[in-house]
Coordinates of C-alpha atoms in Angstrom, one line a residue:
M1 CA 102.5 77.9 118.3
D2 CA 99.7 75.5 117.3
V3 CA 96.1 76.5 118.0
R4 CA 93.3 74.0 117.7
L5 CA 90.0 75.7 117.0
L6 CA 87.5 73.6 119.1
G7 CA 84.8 76.0 117.8
T8 CA 84.6 78.9 115.5
A9 CA 81.1 80.3 115.9
G10 CA 79.6 83.1 117.9
P11 CA 78.4 82.7 121.5
L12 CA 75.1 81.0 120.4
G13 CA 76.7 78.8 117.8
W14 CA 75.9 78.6 114.1
P15 CA 73.1 77.7 113.6
A16 CA 71.7 79.2 116.7
E17 CA 69.3 77.0 118.6
G18 CA 65.7 77.9 117.8
C19 CA 66.6 80.5 115.2
G20 CA 64.5 80.4 112.1
C21 CA 66.6 82.7 109.9
A22 CA 67.7 81.6 106.4
S23 CA 71.3 81.5 107.3
C24 CA 70.8 79.1 110.2
G25 CA 68.4 77.1 108.1
R26 CA 71.1 76.6 105.4
L27 CA 73.5 75.2 107.9
R28 CA 71.0 72.9 109.4
A29 CA 70.1 71.6 106.0
A30 CA 73.8 71.0 105.2
D31 CA 74.4 69.5 108.7
A32 CA 77.3 71.9 109.0
G33 CA 76.9 73.4 112.4
R34 CA 79.7 75.2 114.3
A35 CA 80.3 75.4 118.1
P36 CA 81.0 78.6 119.9
T37 CA 84.6 79.8 119.5
A38 CA 87.1 78.1 121.8
L39 CA 90.9 77.9 121.3
L40 CA 93.3 75.2 122.6
V41 CA 96.8 76.5 122.6
D42 CA 99.6 74.0 121.9
G43 CA 97.5 71.3 123.5
A44 CA 98.4 72.9 126.8
F45 CA 95.5 75.2 127.8
R46 CA 92.2 76.6 126.6
L47 CA 92.5 80.3 126.1
G48 CA 90.5 82.3 128.7
E49 CA 90.0 79.3 131.0
G50 CA 92.1 78.1 134.0
R51 CA 95.8 78.3 134.7
V52 CA 98.2 79.4 132.1
P53 CA 101.3 77.1 131.9
A54 CA 104.8 78.4 132.5
G55 CA 106.4 79.9 129.5
Y56 CA 103.3 81.5 128.1
Q57 CA 102.2 85.1 128.5
V58 CA 98.5 85.8 128.2
R59 CA 97.3 89.4 128.5
P60 CA 93.7 90.7 128.2
L61 CA 93.3 93.7 126.0
P62 CA 92.0 97.0 127.4
G63 CA 88.3 97.6 127.1
T64 CA 87.6 94.0 126.0
P65 CA 88.9 91.5 128.7
S66 CA 87.8 88.5 126.7
A67 CA 90.2 89.4 123.9
H68 CA 93.8 88.3 124.4
D69 CA 97.4 88.8 123.4
V70 CA 99.3 85.6 123.7
T71 CA 103.1 85.0 123.5
G72 CA 104.3 81.4 123.5
P73 CA 107.6 79.8 124.7
D74 CA 108.9 79.9 121.1
G75 CA 108.2 83.6 120.8
A76 CA 105.2 83.2 118.5
R77 CA 102.5 85.8 119.1
M78 CA 98.7 85.5 118.7
L79 CA 95.8 87.9 118.9
C80 CA 92.4 86.6 119.6
A81 CA 89.6 89.1 119.5
A82 CA 86.3 89.0 121.3
P83 CA 83.0 89.0 119.4
G84 CA 82.4 92.4 117.8
P85 CA 84.9 95.1 116.8
L86 CA 88.0 95.8 118.9
P87 CA 87.5 99.0 120.8
G88 CA 89.8 102.0 120.4
S89 CA 91.7 101.3 123.6
A90 CA 92.5 97.8 122.5
L91 CA 93.7 99.1 119.1
D92 CA 95.9 101.7 120.8
W93 CA 97.4 98.9 123.0
V94 CA 98.0 96.6 120.1
A95 CA 99.8 99.5 118.2
R96 CA 102.1 100.0 121.1
A97 CA 102.9 96.3 121.5
G98 CA 105.3 96.3 118.6
A99 CA 105.8 93.7 116.0
A100 CA 103.1 92.0 113.9
Y101 CA 101.3 89.0 115.2
D102 CA 102.0 85.5 113.8
L103 CA 98.3 84.5 114.2
A104 CA 95.2 86.7 114.4
F105 CA 91.7 85.3 115.2
L106 CA 89.1 88.1 114.5
D107 CA 85.4 88.6 114.3
L108 CA 85.3 89.6 110.6
V109 CA 81.6 89.2 110.3
A110 CA 81.0 92.1 112.7
A111 CA 83.8 94.4 111.6
P112 CA 85.9 93.5 108.6
E113 CA 87.4 97.0 108.6
Q114 CA 89.2 96.2 111.9
L115 CA 91.5 94.0 109.8
G116 CA 92.4 97.0 107.6
E117 CA 93.1 99.0 110.8
L118 CA 95.3 96.3 112.3
R119 CA 97.3 96.3 109.0
R120 CA 97.6 100.0 109.1
L121 CA 98.9 99.9 112.7
G122 CA 101.4 97.1 111.8
A123 CA 99.8 94.6 114.1
V124 CA 98.9 92.4 111.1
G125 CA 101.7 92.0 108.6
P126 CA 102.3 90.2 105.3
A127 CA 103.2 87.0 107.2
T128 CA 100.3 87.0 109.6
T129 CA 97.8 84.2 109.3
V130 CA 94.3 85.6 109.8
V131 CA 91.4 83.3 110.6
A132 CA 87.7 84.3 111.1
V133 CA 86.1 83.3 114.4
H134 CA 82.8 84.2 116.2
V135 CA 81.1 83.5 112.9
D136 CA 77.4 83.2 112.9
H137 CA 74.1 84.0 111.1
R138 CA 75.1 87.6 110.6
A139 CA 76.7 86.1 107.5
P140 CA 74.3 84.7 104.8
S141 CA 76.2 81.4 104.6
P142 CA 79.7 80.0 105.1
H143 CA 80.2 80.0 101.3
E144 CA 79.4 83.7 101.1
L145 CA 81.6 84.4 104.1
D146 CA 84.4 82.5 102.6
R147 CA 84.1 84.6 99.4
R148 CA 84.3 87.8 101.4
L149 CA 87.3 86.6 103.4
S150 CA 89.2 85.8 100.2
F151 CA 89.2 89.6 99.5
W152 CA 90.7 90.3 102.9
G153 CA 93.5 87.7 103.1
A154 CA 91.7 85.7 105.8
G155 CA 90.5 82.2 106.1
L156 CA 87.5 80.2 107.4
V157 CA 88.3 76.8 108.8
P158 CA 86.1 74.0 110.1
D159 CA 85.8 73.3 113.8
G160 CA 88.7 71.1 115.0
T161 CA 91.3 72.6 112.6
V162 CA 94.8 73.2 113.9
V163 CA 96.2 76.5 112.8
S164 CA 100.0 77.0 113.2
S165 CA 102.2 80.1 113.4
A166 CA 104.2 78.4 110.7
D167 CA 101.3 78.3 108.2
P168 CA 101.5 80.6 105.2
P169 CA 99.1 83.5 105.2
V170 CA 96.0 83.5 103.1
P171 CA 96.8 85.5 99.9
R172 CA 94.7 88.5 98.9
P173 CA 94.4 90.2 95.5
S174 CA 97.6 91.9 94.5
A175 CA 98.0 94.8 92.1
P176 CA 97.4 95.3 89.3
Y177 CA 93.9 94.0 89.8
R178 CA 90.7 95.5 88.4
V179 CA 87.1 94.7 89.5
L180 CA 84.0 96.1 87.9
V181 CA 80.9 96.0 90.1
L182 CA 77.6 96.5 88.2
G183 CA 74.1 96.8 89.6
G184 CA 70.9 98.7 89.4
A185 CA 69.7 101.4 91.8
R186 CA 69.7 100.3 95.5
S187 CA 71.0 96.9 94.5
G188 CA 73.9 96.9 97.0
K189 CA 76.6 97.5 94.5
S190 CA 78.4 100.2 96.5
E191 CA 78.3 98.1 99.7
E192 CA 79.8 95.2 97.7
A193 CA 82.6 97.4 96.4
E194 CA 83.4 98.8 99.8
R195 CA 83.3 95.3 101.4
R196 CA 85.9 94.1 98.9
L197 CA 88.5 96.6 100.2
A198 CA 87.6 96.6 103.9
G199 CA 90.7 94.6 104.8
E200 CA 93.1 97.1 103.2
P201 CA 95.2 99.4 105.4
T202 CA 94.6 102.4 103.2
V203 CA 92.2 103.1 100.4
T204 CA 91.6 106.1 98.1
Y205 CA 87.8 106.6 97.6
V206 CA 87.2 108.5 94.4
A207 CA 83.9 110.4 94.2
A208 CA 84.0 110.4 90.5
G209 CA 81.4 113.1 89.8
G210 CA 83.6 115.8 91.3
A211 CA 82.9 118.1 94.3
G212 CA 79.7 119.4 92.8
A213 CA 78.1 116.1 91.8
G214 CA 74.5 115.3 92.6
R215 CA 72.0 117.6 94.1
P216 CA 73.8 119.4 97.0
D217 CA 70.7 121.4 97.9
D218 CA 68.5 118.3 98.3
P219 CA 68.3 117.0 101.9
E220 CA 67.6 113.4 100.7
W221 CA 70.7 113.5 98.5
R222 CA 72.8 114.9 101.4
A223 CA 71.5 112.1 103.6
R224 CA 72.6 109.5 101.0
I225 CA 76.1 111.0 100.8
A226 CA 76.4 111.0 104.6
A227 CA 75.4 107.3 104.7
H228 CA 78.1 106.5 102.2
R229 CA 80.7 108.4 104.2
A230 CA 79.7 106.8 107.5
R231 CA 80.3 103.3 106.0
R232 CA 83.9 104.1 105.1
P233 CA 86.7 103.2 107.5
S234 CA 88.6 106.0 109.1
G235 CA 91.8 105.2 107.2
W236 CA 90.2 105.9 103.8
R237 CA 91.0 109.1 101.9
T238 CA 88.4 110.7 99.7
V239 CA 89.2 112.4 96.4
E240 CA 86.5 114.3 94.4
T241 CA 87.4 114.6 90.8
T242 CA 86.2 114.1 87.3
D243 CA 89.8 113.6 86.0
L244 CA 89.4 109.9 86.7
A245 CA 92.0 108.7 84.2
A246 CA 94.7 110.7 85.9
V247 CA 93.9 109.1 89.3
V248 CA 93.8 105.6 87.8
R249 CA 97.2 106.1 86.1
E250 CA 98.9 107.1 89.4
T251 CA 100.6 104.5 91.5
G252 CA 99.5 104.1 95.1
D253 CA 97.0 102.4 97.4
P254 CA 93.9 100.6 96.3
L255 CA 91.2 102.7 94.6
L256 CA 87.4 102.6 95.0
V257 CA 85.7 104.5 92.2
D258 CA 82.0 105.3 92.9
G259 CA 80.7 105.6 90.4
L260 CA 81.2 105.5 86.6
G261 CA 77.6 106.7 85.9
T262 CA 78.1 109.8 87.9
W263 CA 81.5 110.4 86.2
L264 CA 80.0 110.0 82.7
A265 CA 77.1 112.4 83.5
A266 CA 79.7 115.0 84.7
V267 CA 81.8 114.5 81.6
L268 CA 78.8 115.0 79.3
D269 CA 78.0 118.1 81.3
E270 CA 81.5 119.5 81.2
C271 CA 81.8 118.8 77.4
G272 CA 78.3 120.3 76.7
A273 CA 77.4 117.1 75.0
W274 CA 73.9 116.4 76.2
D275 CA 72.5 118.2 73.1
T276 CA 69.0 117.3 73.9
D277 CA 67.4 119.5 71.1
A278 CA 69.7 118.9 68.2
P279 CA 69.1 115.9 65.9
A280 CA 71.6 113.1 65.8
Q281 CA 74.6 113.9 63.6
A282 CA 76.3 111.6 61.2
T283 CA 79.7 113.0 62.3
P284 CA 80.8 113.7 65.8
S285 CA 80.4 117.3 67.0
Q286 CA 83.2 119.0 68.9
A287 CA 81.5 118.2 72.2
E288 CA 81.1 114.5 71.2
A289 CA 84.8 114.3 70.2
Q290 CA 85.7 115.6 73.7
V291 CA 83.6 112.9 75.3
R292 CA 85.2 110.3 73.1
R293 CA 88.6 111.5 74.2
R294 CA 87.7 111.4 77.9
V295 CA 86.3 107.9 77.5
E296 CA 89.4 106.6 75.6
E297 CA 91.7 108.1 78.2
L298 CA 89.9 106.3 81.0
V299 CA 89.9 103.0 79.1
A300 CA 93.6 103.3 78.4
A301 CA 94.4 104.2 82.0
W302 CA 92.2 101.3 83.3
R303 CA 94.1 98.9 81.0
A304 CA 97.5 100.2 82.0
T305 CA 97.0 100.7 85.7
R306 CA 99.3 99.1 88.3
R307 CA 96.8 99.6 91.1
Y308 CA 94.1 97.5 92.7
V309 CA 91.0 99.2 91.5
V310 CA 87.3 98.5 92.2
A311 CA 84.8 100.6 90.2
V312 CA 81.1 100.8 90.8
T313 CA 78.8 101.3 87.8
D314 CA 75.1 101.2 86.9
E315 CA 73.8 98.3 84.8
V316 CA 71.7 100.1 82.2
G317 CA 70.8 97.1 80.0
S318 CA 67.7 96.0 81.8
G319 CA 65.6 99.1 82.0
V320 CA 63.0 100.7 79.8
V321 CA 64.1 102.7 76.8
P322 CA 64.5 106.3 78.0
E323 CA 62.0 108.8 76.5
T324 CA 64.5 111.6 75.9
R325 CA 67.4 111.7 73.5
S326 CA 69.7 112.7 76.4
G327 CA 68.6 109.6 78.4
R328 CA 69.2 107.3 75.5
R329 CA 72.6 109.0 74.9
F330 CA 73.6 108.4 78.5
R331 CA 72.4 104.7 78.4
D332 CA 74.3 104.0 75.2
E333 CA 77.5 105.7 76.4
L334 CA 77.5 104.0 79.8
G335 CA 76.7 100.6 78.4
G336 CA 79.6 100.9 75.9
L337 CA 81.9 102.0 78.7
N338 CA 80.9 99.2 80.9
Q339 CA 81.6 96.6 78.2
R340 CA 85.0 98.0 77.5
L341 CA 86.1 98.1 81.2
A342 CA 84.7 94.7 81.9
A343 CA 86.8 93.3 79.0
E344 CA 89.9 94.8 80.7
S345 CA 89.0 93.5 84.2
E346 CA 90.2 90.5 86.2
E347 CA 86.7 90.3 87.7
A348 CA 83.2 91.6 86.9
T349 CA 80.3 91.1 89.1
L350 CA 76.6 91.9 89.0
V351 CA 74.7 92.7 92.2
V352 CA 71.0 92.1 92.3
A353 CA 69.0 92.6 95.5
G354 CA 72.2 92.4 97.6
R355 CA 73.2 89.1 96.1
V356 CA 76.5 89.0 94.1
L357 CA 76.6 87.2 90.8
P358 CA 80.1 86.7 89.4
L359 CA 80.2 87.2 85.7
P360 CA 82.2 84.5 83.8
P361 CA 85.4 85.7 82.2
P362 CA 85.7 86.0 78.5
W363 CA 88.0 83.0 78.3
P364 CA 87.8 79.3 79.0

């Protein structure tokens, strides 16, 4: 089955006529506009329009009649979703349909997590070619969208491209693969980490401060935790632990660790190592030795892991010098940990005001 993408944008196109947003402005400046999504199947018919030729089976999905399941004369299967996420009734239908699709055209700007769900259901398999459609100014730019799609094993193609069921799928990161995401408070670092794993069928989310982390009696804190949980796809599993090294050493599905600052604070607390009143010692105390051991265990586990791991951490190098000894201790410990994990990572990125700055690797 060969599918020509006559257009790949959302219903209003990209840029949208009369829209003054920065995303649309970037496309106008680059003269890189996209027409609304339209698919020409095998040069024989436009999907969703007119008569379907003999030999093809086209079925609208429940709850979203503008999304279609298509089977060609050669037995190739294609899924084309409507704008927005697939509703639960459509996902249930797709799960019952059987084998994985050869081609999947999805709105991954609106709902990247639907790709992970389709993989979990078996509708998208290792050989499925996934292409983003209905793209528009919900994404900052085609370049940024293409960066995100690379995490999910999906592609962004120009209008007019022919995509074939014989095309190889877009690769996605394979384990072992380690990513360190750094950023300040409210920088968007957690969202970036979650976004990276949105296309995975299952993910283990590690709340690294343990079950009692944070301020459970604070309504604002509880609201922040609830917001984090609401962003996670339903197929994600949550583990609350401070034994982070043990989790990283295990084999299994991808890990999202959020975050190393909370973990370090919990470790300092568990080891009784804050020591705010005592003067600095020339030799490590018993508590400090315990902290060193925990840090070394984590670094060794990170280096040896066979998993795909994304860890969120606080960038502490740009702030003011803390007034307290405990604050300076935390800053120094976390800064050192960040350096060591970054050195053992395939990728390290810094998030500033929601914008992602890939850090260059320590090699040519």
